[in-house]
Amino acid sequence: MSEAWIIDVARTPRGVGKQGKGALWEVHPQRLMSTVLKALAERNALKTEEIDDVIISCNYQYLKQGQCIARMAALDAGYDIRSSGVAIDRFCGGGITSVNMAAASVMSGMEDLVVAGGVEMMSYQKEQGLLGPLDGWNLHLREMFPQINVGIAADIIATELGYSRAGLDRFAAESQRRAGIAMEEGRFDKSLIPVYKDDGSLALDHEEFPRPITTADKLGELAPVFANFMDLPYFDSGLTYREMVRKRWPDLEINHVHHAGNSSGVVDGAGAVVVASPEYAKANGLKPRAKIKAMANMGHAPEYILNAPVDAARKVLGKAKMNLSDIDLFEVNEAFAVVPMKFMRELEVDHSKLNVNGGAIALGHPIGATGSMLIGTLLDELERQDKATGMVTMCAAGGMAPAIIIERM
């Protein structure tokens, strides 16, 4: 089986995902994605007629984000019409999965050059009111697995594992501090692609969401958000969120500890990775930056939603025949503070090796795009620190987690 090489990575800055407030909200999602695709093609002199596929993750595939956004964005980027495209969805994990699928097709020998990534306009999702229950109103499935709000699930995990509000807030403040240092030192600059409006004016060329001056004390003043959900109707089920929770946890008294400051930010963004076979790269003068060592997917109890990254990490290490000590740096998506904190506790990973430039609490989480963005952030940081090997994993709705291990070349 052939190797799969990462040739390059690129992403947009993340814009605040609110209509009328964020810098990107008026940019068409296809245009946002095509900004990254075009930049990757130009700076690597890719022969777009030879790109076998463009695989793009997008969670909310409706209207402007529907109609196979991968194909439409590739056309918008000026790719040759012979370059095909496909859109996928693994909720939050899709941005890793798109890259893993690209790598798998290259490693199998079926394809030679694939561009993979993700895009999500959270401002557009909010505008259209596209949110619905995870079970898609499948009442049979709901009785089997009562899947609730992700924030409530985060609070349930924190309650069962004994995480304190103060500890979660300290983690969140550190994410902001690290992101501030990363921005000040230009650690994101290598992959960051400015976004322009159709009239040629600049839309955004820097991270818009972070608040590096945030402190744990200030976060401690924020009221928990998800306690307010408990007595609201769970869509049109006739039940409240509290009654849905009791289906699975009849006696649990939830300690609500998550809020806007220790949860991932709502943002718009896009990112992508160029994956090639060694034979194609050598024949076309493409210099590899890393190779993909191993990939894995893992499921966990869907009611908990967020618990699969630990198992995914163990699985991908097994596939790579590696130990945790072999991994120099980790990127674990900060969907909620409890997710990376649980990861570090259960796998005994030191915080000095995890999310060293901050994470989604500070930078934001554009659902379908985040995974490919994190792969790029990891690769840039491995190069900056002259380290060798890194892992990316993240929780995804439905109780899933993809994972990938990359090694610098």
CSV table of C-alpha atoms in Angstrom, one decimal:
chain,number,residue,atom,x,y,z
A,1,MET,CA,0.0,0.0,0.0
A,2,SER,CA,1.3,3.5,-0.9
A,3,GLU,CA,1.8,6.3,1.4
A,4,ALA,CA,-0.3,9.5,1.5
A,5,TRP,CA,1.6,12.7,1.6
A,6,ILE,CA,0.4,16.1,2.8
A,7,ILE,CA,1.6,18.7,0.3
A,8,ASP,CA,0.1,21.8,1.8
A,9,VAL,CA,-2.6,23.2,4.1
A,10,ALA,CA,-4.5,26.5,4.1
A,11,ARG,CA,-7.5,28.1,5.8
A,12,THR,CA,-9.4,31.3,6.2
A,13,PRO,CA,-9.4,33.3,9.4
A,14,ARG,CA,-12.4,32.6,11.6
A,15,GLY,CA,-15.1,35.3,11.6
A,16,VAL,CA,-17.7,35.8,14.3
A,17,GLY,CA,-20.7,33.8,13.2
A,18,LYS,CA,-23.4,36.4,13.7
A,19,GLN,CA,-25.4,38.2,11.0
A,20,GLY,CA,-24.5,41.9,10.9
A,21,LYS,CA,-21.5,41.5,13.3
A,22,GLY,CA,-19.0,39.0,11.9
A,23,ALA,CA,-16.8,40.0,9.0
A,24,LEU,CA,-17.6,37.0,6.9
A,25,TRP,CA,-21.4,36.6,7.2
A,26,GLU,CA,-22.2,38.2,3.8
A,27,VAL,CA,-19.7,36.0,2.0
A,28,HIS,CA,-21.3,33.1,0.1
A,29,PRO,CA,-20.2,29.8,1.6
A,30,GLN,CA,-19.0,28.5,-1.8
A,31,ARG,CA,-16.9,31.7,-2.1
A,32,LEU,CA,-15.4,31.2,1.4
A,33,MET,CA,-14.4,27.6,0.5
A,34,SER,CA,-13.2,28.6,-3.0
A,35,THR,CA,-10.9,31.1,-1.4
A,36,VAL,CA,-8.9,28.3,0.2
A,37,LEU,CA,-9.1,26.0,-2.8
A,38,LYS,CA,-7.8,28.7,-5.1
A,39,ALA,CA,-4.9,29.6,-2.8
A,40,LEU,CA,-3.8,26.0,-2.5
A,41,ALA,CA,-3.8,25.5,-6.3
A,42,GLU,CA,-1.9,28.7,-7.0
A,43,ARG,CA,0.8,28.4,-4.4
A,44,ASN,CA,1.5,24.8,-5.2
A,45,ALA,CA,1.0,25.2,-9.0
A,46,LEU,CA,-1.5,22.3,-9.0
A,47,LYS,CA,-2.7,21.0,-12.3
A,48,THR,CA,-6.4,21.2,-11.4
A,49,GLU,CA,-7.3,19.0,-14.3
A,50,GLU,CA,-5.4,16.2,-12.5
A,51,ILE,CA,-7.1,16.6,-9.1
A,52,ASP,CA,-9.0,13.4,-8.8
A,53,ASP,CA,-11.5,14.7,-6.2
A,54,VAL,CA,-12.3,17.6,-3.9
A,55,ILE,CA,-13.8,16.2,-0.7
A,56,ILE,CA,-15.5,18.9,1.5
A,57,SER,CA,-17.1,18.5,4.9
A,58,CYS,CA,-20.1,20.7,5.7
A,59,ASN,CA,-22.6,20.0,8.5
A,60,TYR,CA,-25.6,22.1,7.6
A,61,GLN,CA,-26.0,21.2,3.9
A,62,TYR,CA,-29.0,23.4,3.1
A,63,LEU,CA,-29.7,26.1,0.5
A,64,LYS,CA,-26.4,28.1,0.1
A,65,GLN,CA,-24.4,25.3,1.8
A,66,GLY,CA,-26.2,22.6,-0.1
A,67,GLN,CA,-26.0,21.4,-3.7
A,68,CYS,CA,-22.6,19.6,-3.3
A,69,ILE,CA,-20.7,22.6,-2.0
A,70,ALA,CA,-17.4,20.8,-2.9
A,71,ARG,CA,-18.1,20.8,-6.6
A,72,MET,CA,-19.5,24.3,-6.7
A,73,ALA,CA,-16.6,25.7,-4.6
A,74,ALA,CA,-14.1,24.0,-6.9
A,75,LEU,CA,-15.7,25.5,-10.0
A,76,ASP,CA,-15.8,28.9,-8.3
A,77,ALA,CA,-12.1,28.6,-7.5
A,78,GLY,CA,-11.4,28.1,-11.2
A,79,TYR,CA,-10.6,24.4,-11.0
A,80,ASP,CA,-10.7,22.5,-14.3
A,81,ILE,CA,-14.1,21.0,-14.9
A,82,ARG,CA,-12.5,17.5,-14.9
A,83,SER,CA,-11.8,17.9,-11.1
A,84,SER,CA,-14.8,16.3,-9.4
A,85,GLY,CA,-16.2,17.0,-5.9
A,86,VAL,CA,-18.2,15.5,-3.1
A,87,ALA,CA,-19.7,16.9,0.1
A,88,ILE,CA,-19.7,14.8,3.3
A,89,ASP,CA,-21.1,15.2,6.8
A,90,ARG,CA,-19.8,13.7,10.1
A,91,PHE,CA,-21.0,16.6,12.2
A,92,CYS,CA,-18.1,18.2,13.9
A,93,GLY,CA,-15.7,15.5,12.8
A,94,GLY,CA,-16.1,16.0,9.1
A,95,GLY,CA,-13.1,18.1,8.6
A,96,ILE,CA,-10.8,15.3,9.7
A,97,THR,CA,-12.9,12.6,7.9
A,98,SER,CA,-12.6,14.4,4.6
A,99,VAL,CA,-8.8,14.3,4.9
A,100,ASN,CA,-8.9,10.7,6.0
A,101,MET,CA,-11.0,9.7,3.0
A,102,ALA,CA,-8.6,11.5,0.7
A,103,ALA,CA,-5.7,9.7,2.3
A,104,ALA,CA,-7.4,6.3,2.0
A,105,SER,CA,-8.1,6.8,-1.7
A,106,VAL,CA,-4.5,7.7,-2.3
A,107,MET,CA,-3.1,5.0,-0.1
A,108,SER,CA,-5.2,2.4,-2.0
A,109,GLY,CA,-3.7,3.5,-5.3
A,110,MET,CA,-7.1,4.5,-6.7
A,111,GLU,CA,-6.3,8.2,-6.8
A,112,ASP,CA,-3.2,10.4,-6.9
A,113,LEU,CA,-4.2,14.0,-6.0
A,114,VAL,CA,-7.1,15.0,-3.7
A,115,VAL,CA,-7.9,18.2,-2.0
A,116,ALA,CA,-9.9,17.7,1.2
A,117,GLY,CA,-11.3,20.1,3.8
A,118,GLY,CA,-14.4,21.7,5.2
A,119,VAL,CA,-16.5,24.8,5.4
A,120,GLU,CA,-19.2,26.1,7.7
A,121,MET,CA,-21.0,29.4,7.8
A,122,MET,CA,-22.4,29.3,11.3
A,123,SER,CA,-23.9,32.8,10.8
A,124,TYR,CA,-25.9,31.4,7.8
A,125,GLN,CA,-27.0,28.4,9.9
A,126,LYS,CA,-28.4,30.8,12.5
A,127,GLU,CA,-30.0,32.9,9.9
A,128,GLN,CA,-31.9,30.1,8.4
A,129,GLY,CA,-32.9,28.4,11.7
A,130,LEU,CA,-31.7,25.1,10.4
A,131,LEU,CA,-31.1,23.3,13.7
A,132,GLY,CA,-33.1,20.2,14.5
A,133,PRO,CA,-32.9,17.2,16.8
A,134,LEU,CA,-29.9,14.9,16.2
A,135,ASP,CA,-32.3,12.0,15.7
A,136,GLY,CA,-34.1,13.8,12.9
A,137,TRP,CA,-37.4,13.2,14.6
A,138,ASN,CA,-37.0,9.4,14.4
A,139,LEU,CA,-39.1,8.4,17.5
A,140,HIS,CA,-37.9,4.8,17.4
A,141,LEU,CA,-34.3,5.9,17.6
A,142,ARG,CA,-35.2,8.5,20.3
A,143,GLU,CA,-36.4,5.7,22.6
A,144,MET,CA,-33.2,3.8,22.0
A,145,PHE,CA,-30.9,6.7,22.4
A,146,PRO,CA,-32.2,10.0,23.8
A,147,GLN,CA,-29.7,12.4,22.3
A,148,ILE,CA,-29.9,15.7,24.0
A,149,ASN,CA,-28.3,19.2,23.6
A,150,VAL,CA,-24.5,19.0,23.4
A,151,GLY,CA,-24.0,21.6,26.1
A,152,ILE,CA,-26.2,19.6,28.5
A,153,ALA,CA,-24.2,16.5,27.6
A,154,ALA,CA,-21.0,18.4,28.4
A,155,ASP,CA,-22.4,19.3,31.8
A,156,ILE,CA,-23.5,15.7,32.5
A,157,ILE,CA,-20.0,14.5,31.7
A,158,ALA,CA,-18.4,17.2,33.9
A,159,THR,CA,-20.9,16.2,36.7
A,160,GLU,CA,-20.2,12.5,36.5
A,161,LEU,CA,-16.4,13.0,36.4
A,162,GLY,CA,-16.3,15.7,39.1
A,163,TYR,CA,-14.9,18.6,37.1
A,164,SER,CA,-15.3,22.0,38.8
A,165,ARG,CA,-16.5,25.2,37.2
A,166,ALA,CA,-13.3,26.9,38.4
A,167,GLY,CA,-11.1,24.2,36.7
A,168,LEU,CA,-13.0,24.5,33.4
A,169,ASP,CA,-12.7,28.3,33.5
A,170,ARG,CA,-9.0,28.1,34.1
A,171,PHE,CA,-8.6,25.8,31.0
A,172,ALA,CA,-10.7,28.3,29.0
A,173,ALA,CA,-8.6,31.3,30.1
A,174,GLU,CA,-5.5,29.4,29.1
A,175,SER,CA,-6.9,28.7,25.7
A,176,GLN,CA,-7.4,32.4,25.2
A,177,ARG,CA,-3.9,33.2,26.5
A,178,ARG,CA,-2.3,30.7,24.1
A,179,ALA,CA,-4.3,32.0,21.1
A,180,GLY,CA,-3.3,35.5,21.9
A,181,ILE,CA,0.4,34.6,21.9
A,182,ALA,CA,0.0,32.6,18.7
A,183,MET,CA,-1.6,35.5,16.9
A,184,GLU,CA,1.0,38.0,18.3
A,185,GLU,CA,3.9,35.8,17.1
A,186,GLY,CA,2.4,35.1,13.7
A,187,ARG,CA,2.1,31.3,14.3
A,188,PHE,CA,-1.0,31.1,12.1
A,189,ASP,CA,0.4,33.2,9.2
A,190,LYS,CA,1.8,30.4,7.1
A,191,SER,CA,-1.7,28.9,6.5
A,192,LEU,CA,-3.9,31.9,6.8
A,193,ILE,CA,-5.6,33.1,3.6
A,194,PRO,CA,-7.3,36.5,3.6
A,195,VAL,CA,-10.9,36.6,2.4
A,196,TYR,CA,-12.2,39.3,0.0
A,197,LYS,CA,-15.7,40.3,-0.9
A,198,ASP,CA,-17.0,40.1,-4.5
A,199,ASP,CA,-16.3,43.8,-4.9
A,200,GLY,CA,-12.6,43.2,-4.2
A,201,SER,CA,-12.6,44.8,-0.7
A,202,LEU,CA,-11.1,42.9,2.2
A,203,ALA,CA,-13.5,41.0,4.3
A,204,LEU,CA,-11.1,39.5,6.9
A,205,ASP,CA,-7.4,38.7,7.2
A,206,HIS,CA,-7.1,37.9,10.9
A,207,GLU,CA,-8.8,35.8,13.7
A,208,GLU,CA,-11.9,37.8,14.7
A,209,PHE,CA,-13.2,35.8,17.7
A,210,PRO,CA,-10.5,35.5,20.4
A,211,ARG,CA,-10.4,37.7,23.5
A,212,PRO,CA,-6.8,37.1,24.8
A,213,ILE,CA,-7.3,39.4,27.8
A,214,THR,CA,-9.9,36.9,29.2
A,215,THR,CA,-9.2,35.7,32.8
A,216,ALA,CA,-10.6,32.9,34.8
A,217,ASP,CA,-12.0,35.4,37.3
A,218,LYS,CA,-13.9,37.1,34.5
A,219,LEU,CA,-15.2,33.8,33.2
A,220,GLY,CA,-16.3,33.0,36.7
A,221,GLU,CA,-18.8,35.9,36.5
A,222,LEU,CA,-20.7,34.3,33.6
A,223,ALA,CA,-23.9,32.4,34.2
A,224,PRO,CA,-24.1,28.7,33.1
A,225,VAL,CA,-26.0,28.6,29.8
A,226,PHE,CA,-27.4,25.1,29.6
A,227,ALA,CA,-29.3,25.2,32.9
A,228,ASN,CA,-31.7,27.5,31.0
A,229,PHE,CA,-32.4,24.8,28.5
A,230,MET,CA,-33.7,22.2,31.0
A,231,ASP,CA,-37.4,23.3,31.1
A,232,LEU,CA,-37.7,24.3,27.5
A,233,PRO,CA,-39.5,22.1,25.0
A,234,TYR,CA,-37.4,19.5,23.3
A,235,PHE,CA,-38.5,20.5,19.8
A,236,ASP,CA,-42.0,19.3,19.2
A,237,SER,CA,-41.7,16.1,21.2
A,238,GLY,CA,-44.1,17.2,24.0
A,239,LEU,CA,-41.2,16.7,26.4
A,240,THR,CA,-38.8,19.2,28.0
A,241,TYR,CA,-35.0,18.8,27.9
A,242,ARG,CA,-35.2,17.8,31.6
A,243,GLU,CA,-37.6,14.9,30.8
A,244,MET,CA,-35.3,13.8,27.9
A,245,VAL,CA,-32.4,13.7,30.3
A,246,ARG,CA,-34.3,11.6,32.8
A,247,LYS,CA,-34.9,9.0,30.2
A,248,ARG,CA,-31.2,8.2,30.4
A,249,TRP,CA,-30.1,9.6,33.7
A,250,PRO,CA,-33.2,9.4,36.0
A,251,ASP,CA,-31.4,10.3,39.2
A,252,LEU,CA,-28.6,12.6,38.1
A,253,GLU,CA,-28.5,16.1,39.5
A,254,ILE,CA,-26.6,18.0,36.9
A,255,ASN,CA,-24.0,20.6,38.0
A,256,HIS,CA,-24.2,23.1,35.2
A,257,VAL,CA,-20.7,24.4,34.6
A,258,HIS,CA,-20.4,25.3,30.9
A,259,HIS,CA,-21.1,28.7,29.5
A,260,ALA,CA,-20.2,30.8,26.4
A,261,GLY,CA,-16.7,31.4,27.8
A,262,ASN,CA,-15.6,27.8,28.3
A,263,SER,CA,-17.4,26.4,25.2
A,264,SER,CA,-16.4,26.6,21.6
A,265,GLY,CA,-17.2,29.9,19.8
A,266,VAL,CA,-19.7,30.3,17.0
A,267,VAL,CA,-17.8,31.3,13.9
A,268,ASP,CA,-17.5,31.1,10.1
A,269,GLY,CA,-14.5,29.5,8.3
A,270,ALA,CA,-13.0,27.1,5.8
A,271,GLY,CA,-9.9,25.1,5.5
A,272,ALA,CA,-8.3,22.4,3.2
A,273,VAL,CA,-5.4,20.0,2.8
A,274,VAL,CA,-3.7,18.8,-0.4
A,275,VAL,CA,-3.0,15.1,-0.3
A,276,ALA,CA,-1.0,13.3,-3.0
A,277,SER,CA,0.7,9.9,-3.7
A,278,PRO,CA,4.5,9.8,-3.5
A,279,GLU,CA,4.7,8.9,-7.2
A,280,TYR,CA,2.5,11.8,-8.3
A,281,ALA,CA,4.3,14.3,-6.0
A,282,LYS,CA,7.7,13.3,-7.2
A,283,ALA,CA,6.7,13.4,-10.9
A,284,ASN,CA,5.2,16.9,-10.5
A,285,GLY,CA,7.7,18.5,-8.2
A,286,LEU,CA,5.4,18.7,-5.2
A,287,LYS,CA,7.3,18.9,-2.0
A,288,PRO,CA,5.7,17.0,0.9
A,289,ARG,CA,5.4,18.5,4.3
A,290,ALA,CA,4.1,15.4,6.1
A,291,LYS,CA,2.8,11.9,5.6
A,292,ILE,CA,-0.3,10.4,7.1
A,293,LYS,CA,0.7,7.6,9.5
A,294,ALA,CA,-2.7,6.3,10.6
A,295,MET,CA,-6.4,7.1,10.6
A,296,ALA,CA,-9.3,5.8,12.7
A,297,ASN,CA,-13.0,6.3,13.5
A,298,MET,CA,-14.6,5.5,16.8
A,299,GLY,CA,-18.1,5.4,18.2
A,300,HIS,CA,-19.2,5.8,21.8
A,301,ALA,CA,-22.6,6.1,23.6
A,302,PRO,CA,-24.6,8.6,21.5
A,303,GLU,CA,-26.4,10.0,24.5
A,304,TYR,CA,-23.1,11.4,25.9
A,305,ILE,CA,-22.3,12.8,22.4
A,306,LEU,CA,-18.8,14.0,23.4
A,307,ASN,CA,-17.0,11.0,24.8
A,308,ALA,CA,-15.3,9.2,21.8
A,309,PRO,CA,-12.0,11.1,21.4
A,310,VAL,CA,-10.2,9.1,24.1
A,311,ASP,CA,-11.2,5.8,22.4
A,312,ALA,CA,-10.3,7.2,19.0
A,313,ALA,CA,-6.9,8.2,20.2
A,314,ARG,CA,-6.2,4.7,21.5
A,315,LYS,CA,-7.5,3.1,18.3
A,316,VAL,CA,-5.4,5.3,15.9
A,317,LEU,CA,-2.3,4.7,18.0
A,318,GLY,CA,-2.9,0.9,17.7
A,319,LYS,CA,-3.2,1.3,13.9
A,320,ALA,CA,0.0,3.2,13.8
A,321,LYS,CA,1.8,0.8,16.2
A,322,MET,CA,2.7,3.8,18.3
A,323,ASN,CA,2.5,4.8,22.0
A,324,LEU,CA,1.2,8.0,23.4
A,325,SER,CA,4.8,8.9,24.3
A,326,ASP,CA,5.6,8.9,20.5
A,327,ILE,CA,3.2,11.8,19.9
A,328,ASP,CA,4.9,15.2,20.2
A,329,LEU,CA,1.8,17.4,19.9
A,330,PHE,CA,-2.0,16.9,20.1
A,331,GLU,CA,-4.9,18.9,18.8
A,332,VAL,CA,-8.2,18.0,20.5
A,333,ASN,CA,-11.1,20.2,19.6
A,334,GLU,CA,-12.3,22.3,22.4
A,335,ALA,CA,-16.0,21.8,21.8
A,336,PHE,CA,-16.5,22.3,25.5
A,337,ALA,CA,-13.7,22.5,28.1
A,338,VAL,CA,-14.5,19.2,29.6
A,339,VAL,CA,-13.6,17.4,26.3
A,340,PRO,CA,-9.9,18.1,26.2
A,341,MET,CA,-9.6,18.0,30.0
A,342,LYS,CA,-11.1,14.5,30.1
A,343,PHE,CA,-8.7,13.5,27.2
A,344,MET,CA,-5.7,14.8,29.2
A,345,ARG,CA,-6.8,13.1,32.4
A,346,GLU,CA,-7.6,9.7,31.0
A,347,LEU,CA,-4.6,9.4,28.7
A,348,GLU,CA,-2.2,11.3,31.0
A,349,VAL,CA,-1.3,13.8,28.3
A,350,ASP,CA,0.4,17.0,29.6
A,351,HIS,CA,-1.3,20.2,28.7
A,352,SER,CA,2.1,21.5,27.4
A,353,LYS,CA,1.6,19.1,24.4
A,354,LEU,CA,-2.0,19.8,23.7
A,355,ASN,CA,-3.6,22.7,21.9
A,356,VAL,CA,-0.5,24.8,22.4
A,357,ASN,CA,-1.9,27.7,20.3
A,358,GLY,CA,-5.3,27.7,21.9
A,359,GLY,CA,-8.3,26.0,20.6
A,360,ALA,CA,-12.0,26.4,19.7
A,361,ILE,CA,-12.8,28.1,23.0
A,362,ALA,CA,-10.7,31.0,21.9
A,363,LEU,CA,-10.7,30.7,18.2
A,364,GLY,CA,-14.1,29.3,17.4
A,365,HIS,CA,-15.5,26.1,15.9
A,366,PRO,CA,-16.9,26.3,12.3
A,367,ILE,CA,-18.4,22.8,12.5
A,368,GLY,CA,-17.5,21.1,9.2
A,369,ALA,CA,-14.2,23.0,8.8
A,370,THR,CA,-12.6,22.7,12.1
A,371,GLY,CA,-10.9,19.3,11.6
A,372,SER,CA,-9.0,20.2,8.5
A,373,MET,CA,-8.1,23.5,10.2
A,374,LEU,CA,-6.6,21.7,13.1
A,375,ILE,CA,-4.6,19.4,10.9
A,376,GLY,CA,-3.1,22.5,9.4
A,377,THR,CA,-2.5,24.2,12.7
A,378,LEU,CA,-0.8,21.0,14.0
A,379,LEU,CA,1.5,20.7,10.9
A,380,ASP,CA,2.5,24.4,11.1
A,381,GLU,CA,3.3,24.0,14.8
A,382,LEU,CA,5.3,20.8,14.3
A,383,GLU,CA,7.4,22.7,11.8
A,384,ARG,CA,7.8,25.7,14.1
A,385,GLN,CA,8.9,23.6,17.1
A,386,ASP,CA,10.9,21.2,14.9
A,387,LYS,CA,8.9,18.3,16.2
A,388,ALA,CA,8.0,15.1,14.3
A,389,THR,CA,4.6,13.6,15.0
A,390,GLY,CA,1.2,14.9,15.9
A,391,MET,CA,-2.4,13.6,16.5
A,392,VAL,CA,-5.7,15.3,15.8
A,393,THR,CA,-9.0,14.1,17.1
A,394,MET,CA,-12.4,15.6,18.0
A,395,CYS,CA,-15.8,14.7,19.3
A,396,ALA,CA,-18.7,14.6,16.8
A,397,ALA,CA,-22.4,14.4,17.4
A,398,GLY,CA,-23.9,10.9,17.5
A,399,GLY,CA,-21.1,9.9,19.9
A,400,MET,CA,-18.3,9.7,17.3
A,401,ALA,CA,-14.7,10.7,16.9
A,402,PRO,CA,-12.3,10.5,13.9
A,403,ALA,CA,-8.6,10.7,14.5
A,404,ILE,CA,-5.4,11.1,12.4
A,405,ILE,CA,-1.7,10.9,13.1
A,406,ILE,CA,0.7,12.8,10.8
A,407,GLU,CA,4.5,12.7,10.7
A,408,ARG,CA,6.6,15.5,9.3
A,409,MET,CA,8.8,14.9,6.3
